[in-house]
Amino acid sequence: MRGREFAMIHPKPGQKGLSIRIKSPHAPTLMEAWDEPSLSAIVVPDGPMPQLVNTLPTVSWLGAPTDRVGWARLAAGMSFAEPMFQSKGLTPAAGAVVVEPDGRIWLVAPTNAFLNTLTTFPKGTASGLDLRATALKEVFEESGLRVELFSHLVDVTRSSSRTRYYLARRIGGNPADMCWESQAVILAPVNSLKALLNKSYDHQVVDALLRRWDERTTWFQSNDHQKPANSEE
């Protein structure tokens, strides 16, 4: 999945505008992989994408929030019940498992395998945002996707943080727009997840997902998420 012949500079600048050198870039898959639910499909930063994935356009989200108020406002519009979060004295974090109608799941490959993580679910520390807003922001930054959260999935404890994961569906965005933190975005079949995810805490997330997998037909009953995404909104 990764090519070792050459290094490249990530097209998105890192912190303080510094250039990020990707030591072992991923190789993008052929376009046909995006249409085949049994295959993993890979896109690299600013790489080519099909116009549609599962009938939904892959259009850059140019109108994404740029501040905490905007992310909080977006999160406030997503209504569903969730249990009280217990940080257990650890740093609160949040992320999402973004599910496609064809049964595949979106993953990100941290740049240069940060913290020895090859692939993972998009997530991040809640810095001045609530957990829902954090999940929306981190998914967009790390994967380029605009998503709608629709359910709590599981809370997972790591060494210094406790992360709430939501279930989400894609409603817009372009994974090629991933920020410098990711060197690839992967759409993977659910039965491939544990082989791709090399951290035990991510396997806990997969287990929680599989416990609810029989519900997945109900996750896409609304047609709202299938409306063509407007990149300006």
Tab-separated table of C-alpha atoms in Angstrom:
chain	number	residue	atom	x	y	z
A	1	MET	CA	0.000	0.000	0.000
A	2	ARG	CA	2.973	2.288	0.420
A	3	GLY	CA	5.689	3.004	-2.092
A	4	ARG	CA	9.231	3.250	-0.781
A	5	GLU	CA	11.016	4.374	-3.923
A	6	PHE	CA	10.910	8.088	-3.211
A	7	ALA	CA	9.873	10.718	-0.710
A	8	MET	CA	7.510	13.614	-1.411
A	9	ILE	CA	6.443	16.889	0.154
A	10	HIS	CA	2.889	16.977	1.451
A	11	PRO	CA	0.947	19.570	-0.588
A	12	LYS	CA	-0.651	20.942	2.589
A	13	PRO	CA	1.682	22.894	4.917
A	14	GLY	CA	2.106	21.696	8.468
A	15	GLN	CA	2.148	23.614	11.707
A	16	LYS	CA	3.611	27.108	11.401
A	17	GLY	CA	3.542	26.703	7.617
A	18	LEU	CA	6.412	24.226	7.571
A	19	SER	CA	6.748	21.716	4.747
A	20	ILE	CA	6.143	18.075	5.656
A	21	ARG	CA	8.256	15.400	3.980
A	22	ILE	CA	6.444	12.093	3.488
A	23	LYS	CA	9.162	9.485	3.769
A	24	SER	CA	7.196	6.527	2.421
A	25	PRO	CA	4.214	7.718	0.348
A	26	HIS	CA	1.197	5.537	-0.307
A	27	ALA	CA	0.373	4.452	-3.831
A	28	PRO	CA	-3.148	5.404	-4.935
A	29	THR	CA	-5.395	2.655	-6.226
A	30	LEU	CA	-6.950	2.574	-9.668
A	31	MET	CA	-10.239	4.436	-10.066
A	32	GLU	CA	-12.094	1.134	-10.422
A	33	ALA	CA	-11.457	0.323	-6.754
A	34	TRP	CA	-13.837	3.082	-5.636
A	35	ASP	CA	-16.736	1.261	-7.323
A	36	GLU	CA	-15.956	-2.193	-5.930
A	37	PRO	CA	-17.250	-2.765	-2.367
A	38	SER	CA	-14.953	-5.763	-1.850
A	39	LEU	CA	-11.794	-3.709	-2.438
A	40	SER	CA	-9.937	-1.056	-0.459
A	41	ALA	CA	-9.577	2.242	-2.318
A	42	ILE	CA	-6.752	4.682	-1.552
A	43	VAL	CA	-6.326	8.367	-2.358
A	44	VAL	CA	-3.218	10.440	-1.631
A	45	PRO	CA	-3.079	14.198	-0.891
A	46	ASP	CA	-4.458	16.171	-3.850
A	47	GLY	CA	-4.758	12.874	-5.744
A	48	PRO	CA	-7.403	12.021	-8.341
A	49	MET	CA	-10.865	10.944	-7.244
A	50	PRO	CA	-13.917	9.755	-9.175
A	51	GLN	CA	-16.692	12.304	-9.459
A	52	LEU	CA	-19.025	10.053	-7.456
A	53	VAL	CA	-18.618	7.475	-4.715
A	54	ASN	CA	-21.820	5.565	-3.972
A	55	THR	CA	-23.773	8.156	-6.019
A	56	LEU	CA	-22.598	11.033	-3.777
A	57	PRO	CA	-20.297	13.653	-5.378
A	58	THR	CA	-16.732	14.044	-4.131
A	59	VAL	CA	-16.783	17.827	-4.004
A	60	SER	CA	-14.397	19.916	-1.887
A	61	TRP	CA	-16.093	21.491	1.125
A	62	LEU	CA	-15.058	25.095	0.603
A	63	GLY	CA	-17.507	26.410	3.178
A	64	ALA	CA	-16.232	24.381	6.123
A	65	PRO	CA	-16.183	26.216	9.475
A	66	THR	CA	-13.013	28.121	10.250
A	67	ASP	CA	-13.508	28.717	13.971
A	68	ARG	CA	-14.901	27.089	17.101
A	69	VAL	CA	-18.214	28.902	16.835
A	70	GLY	CA	-18.799	27.498	13.365
A	71	TRP	CA	-18.009	23.920	14.361
A	72	ALA	CA	-20.168	24.198	17.486
A	73	ARG	CA	-23.074	25.534	15.431
A	74	LEU	CA	-22.751	22.670	12.960
A	75	ALA	CA	-22.670	20.062	15.721
A	76	ALA	CA	-25.723	21.587	17.409
A	77	GLY	CA	-27.816	20.736	14.364
A	78	MET	CA	-27.287	16.982	14.789
A	79	SER	CA	-29.879	15.582	17.176
A	80	PHE	CA	-29.541	12.142	18.769
A	81	ALA	CA	-29.225	10.771	22.283
A	82	GLU	CA	-25.883	9.731	23.739
A	83	PRO	CA	-24.674	8.629	27.172
A	84	MET	CA	-22.847	10.978	29.507
A	85	PHE	CA	-19.132	11.051	28.738
A	86	GLN	CA	-16.781	10.049	31.532
A	87	SER	CA	-13.199	11.103	30.877
A	88	LYS	CA	-11.907	9.173	33.927
A	89	GLY	CA	-9.322	11.887	34.497
A	90	LEU	CA	-7.891	11.522	30.991
A	91	THR	CA	-7.793	14.008	28.115
A	92	PRO	CA	-11.155	14.028	26.265
A	93	ALA	CA	-11.018	13.280	22.541
A	94	ALA	CA	-13.514	12.439	19.826
A	95	GLY	CA	-13.669	10.911	16.384
A	96	ALA	CA	-16.000	9.100	14.031
A	97	VAL	CA	-16.462	5.856	12.167
A	98	VAL	CA	-17.718	7.028	8.792
A	99	VAL	CA	-19.755	4.334	7.066
A	100	GLU	CA	-20.631	4.127	3.369
A	101	PRO	CA	-23.828	2.515	2.004
A	102	ASP	CA	-21.701	-0.148	0.282
A	103	GLY	CA	-20.443	-1.373	3.677
A	104	ARG	CA	-16.995	0.202	3.554
A	105	ILE	CA	-15.438	2.423	6.217
A	106	TRP	CA	-13.224	5.509	5.888
A	107	LEU	CA	-9.768	5.335	7.485
A	108	VAL	CA	-6.794	7.685	7.523
A	109	ALA	CA	-3.084	6.930	7.350
A	110	PRO	CA	-1.196	9.328	9.662
A	111	THR	CA	1.723	11.030	7.954
A	112	ASN	CA	4.949	9.123	8.504
A	113	ALA	CA	3.056	6.642	10.692
A	114	PHE	CA	2.835	9.134	13.562
A	115	LEU	CA	3.093	7.336	16.916
A	116	ASN	CA	3.674	4.111	14.956
A	117	THR	CA	0.088	4.218	13.694
A	118	LEU	CA	-0.290	2.881	10.160
A	119	THR	CA	-4.020	3.492	9.780
A	120	THR	CA	-6.715	4.671	12.169
A	121	PHE	CA	-10.111	6.318	12.443
A	122	PRO	CA	-10.086	10.128	12.221
A	123	LYS	CA	-10.078	11.597	15.715
A	124	GLY	CA	-8.445	14.263	17.868
A	125	THR	CA	-8.260	15.983	21.231
A	126	ALA	CA	-11.185	18.158	22.289
A	127	SER	CA	-9.430	21.523	22.485
A	128	GLY	CA	-12.064	24.109	23.346
A	129	LEU	CA	-14.849	22.242	21.535
A	130	ASP	CA	-17.452	19.774	22.704
A	131	LEU	CA	-17.105	16.169	21.603
A	132	ARG	CA	-19.480	16.333	18.630
A	133	ALA	CA	-17.868	19.445	17.219
A	134	THR	CA	-14.443	17.906	17.789
A	135	ALA	CA	-15.417	14.801	15.833
A	136	LEU	CA	-16.751	16.839	12.894
A	137	LYS	CA	-13.641	19.021	12.794
A	138	GLU	CA	-11.154	16.171	13.082
A	139	VAL	CA	-12.876	14.101	10.406
A	140	PHE	CA	-12.799	17.016	8.012
A	141	GLU	CA	-9.190	17.962	8.698
A	142	GLU	CA	-7.789	14.434	8.575
A	143	SER	CA	-9.933	12.993	5.778
A	144	GLY	CA	-11.389	15.955	3.858
A	145	LEU	CA	-14.895	14.596	4.440
A	146	ARG	CA	-17.995	16.442	5.481
A	147	VAL	CA	-20.010	14.084	7.680
A	148	GLU	CA	-23.222	13.867	9.640
A	149	LEU	CA	-23.019	12.243	13.061
A	150	PHE	CA	-26.047	10.088	13.822
A	151	SER	CA	-25.218	7.884	16.820
A	152	HIS	CA	-22.824	7.262	19.674
A	153	LEU	CA	-20.728	4.138	19.064
A	154	VAL	CA	-18.213	3.557	21.861
A	155	ASP	CA	-15.810	5.252	24.295
A	156	VAL	CA	-12.259	3.919	24.286
A	157	THR	CA	-9.463	4.522	26.781
A	158	ARG	CA	-5.884	5.047	25.659
A	159	SER	CA	-2.816	5.738	27.807
A	160	SER	CA	-3.487	9.459	28.296
A	161	SER	CA	-6.847	10.099	26.614
A	162	ARG	CA	-10.379	8.788	26.428
A	163	THR	CA	-12.011	9.003	23.025
A	164	ARG	CA	-15.691	9.058	22.149
A	165	TYR	CA	-16.417	7.609	18.729
A	166	TYR	CA	-19.569	8.437	16.819
A	167	LEU	CA	-21.149	6.717	13.854
A	168	ALA	CA	-21.302	9.040	10.867
A	169	ARG	CA	-22.238	9.088	7.209
A	170	ARG	CA	-20.540	11.147	4.514
A	171	ILE	CA	-22.604	14.014	3.106
A	172	GLY	CA	-19.878	15.817	1.145
A	173	GLY	CA	-16.230	16.674	0.909
A	174	ASN	CA	-13.291	15.251	-1.009
A	175	PRO	CA	-10.810	12.892	0.705
A	176	ALA	CA	-7.999	14.215	-1.496
A	177	ASP	CA	-8.255	17.421	0.592
A	178	MET	CA	-6.760	15.718	3.673
A	179	CYS	CA	-4.537	17.968	5.771
A	180	TRP	CA	-0.834	17.440	6.488
A	181	GLU	CA	-1.643	15.031	9.317
A	182	SER	CA	-2.708	12.344	6.824
A	183	GLN	CA	-0.731	10.925	3.923
A	184	ALA	CA	-3.593	8.797	2.587
A	185	VAL	CA	-7.309	8.254	3.048
A	186	ILE	CA	-8.603	4.716	2.637
A	187	LEU	CA	-12.096	3.351	2.015
A	188	ALA	CA	-11.943	-0.218	3.312
A	189	PRO	CA	-14.352	-3.179	3.552
A	190	VAL	CA	-15.414	-3.859	7.110
A	191	ASN	CA	-13.846	-7.338	7.043
A	192	SER	CA	-10.456	-5.763	6.246
A	193	LEU	CA	-10.417	-3.289	9.122
A	194	LYS	CA	-8.527	-5.298	11.710
A	195	ALA	CA	-5.835	-6.200	9.197
A	196	LEU	CA	-5.333	-2.515	8.381
A	197	LEU	CA	-5.595	-1.092	11.904
A	198	ASN	CA	-2.464	-1.840	13.904
A	199	LYS	CA	-3.529	-0.439	17.292
A	200	SER	CA	-5.497	-2.472	19.828
A	201	TYR	CA	-7.718	0.464	20.783
A	202	ASP	CA	-8.883	0.718	17.169
A	203	HIS	CA	-9.782	-2.969	17.288
A	204	GLN	CA	-12.099	-2.135	20.192
A	205	VAL	CA	-13.840	0.351	17.908
A	206	VAL	CA	-14.201	-2.309	15.200
A	207	ASP	CA	-15.700	-4.726	17.733
A	208	ALA	CA	-18.257	-2.091	18.748
A	209	LEU	CA	-19.084	-1.487	15.084
A	210	LEU	CA	-19.554	-5.192	14.379
A	211	ARG	CA	-21.930	-5.517	17.325
A	212	ARG	CA	-24.208	-3.065	15.529
A	213	TRP	CA	-23.503	-4.124	11.966
A	214	ASP	CA	-26.929	-5.708	11.490
A	215	GLU	CA	-28.458	-2.236	11.950
A	216	ARG	CA	-26.612	-0.704	9.017
A	217	THR	CA	-29.537	-0.730	6.570
A	218	THR	CA	-31.332	1.712	8.859
A	219	TRP	CA	-28.368	4.111	8.858
A	220	PHE	CA	-29.108	5.188	5.289
A	221	GLN	CA	-32.886	5.202	5.174
A	222	SER	CA	-32.981	9.007	5.032
A	223	ASN	CA	-32.373	10.448	1.577
A	224	ASP	CA	-30.963	13.706	2.948
A	225	HIS	CA	-27.358	12.475	2.940
A	226	GLN	CA	-27.632	11.462	-0.713
A	227	LYS	CA	-28.395	14.953	-1.980
A	228	PRO	CA	-25.551	16.397	-4.080
A	229	ALA	CA	-23.210	18.301	-1.786
A	230	ASN	CA	-22.769	22.013	-2.377
A	231	SER	CA	-19.105	22.844	-1.848
A	232	GLU	CA	-19.912	26.449	-0.939
A	233	GLU	CA	-22.194	25.649	1.988
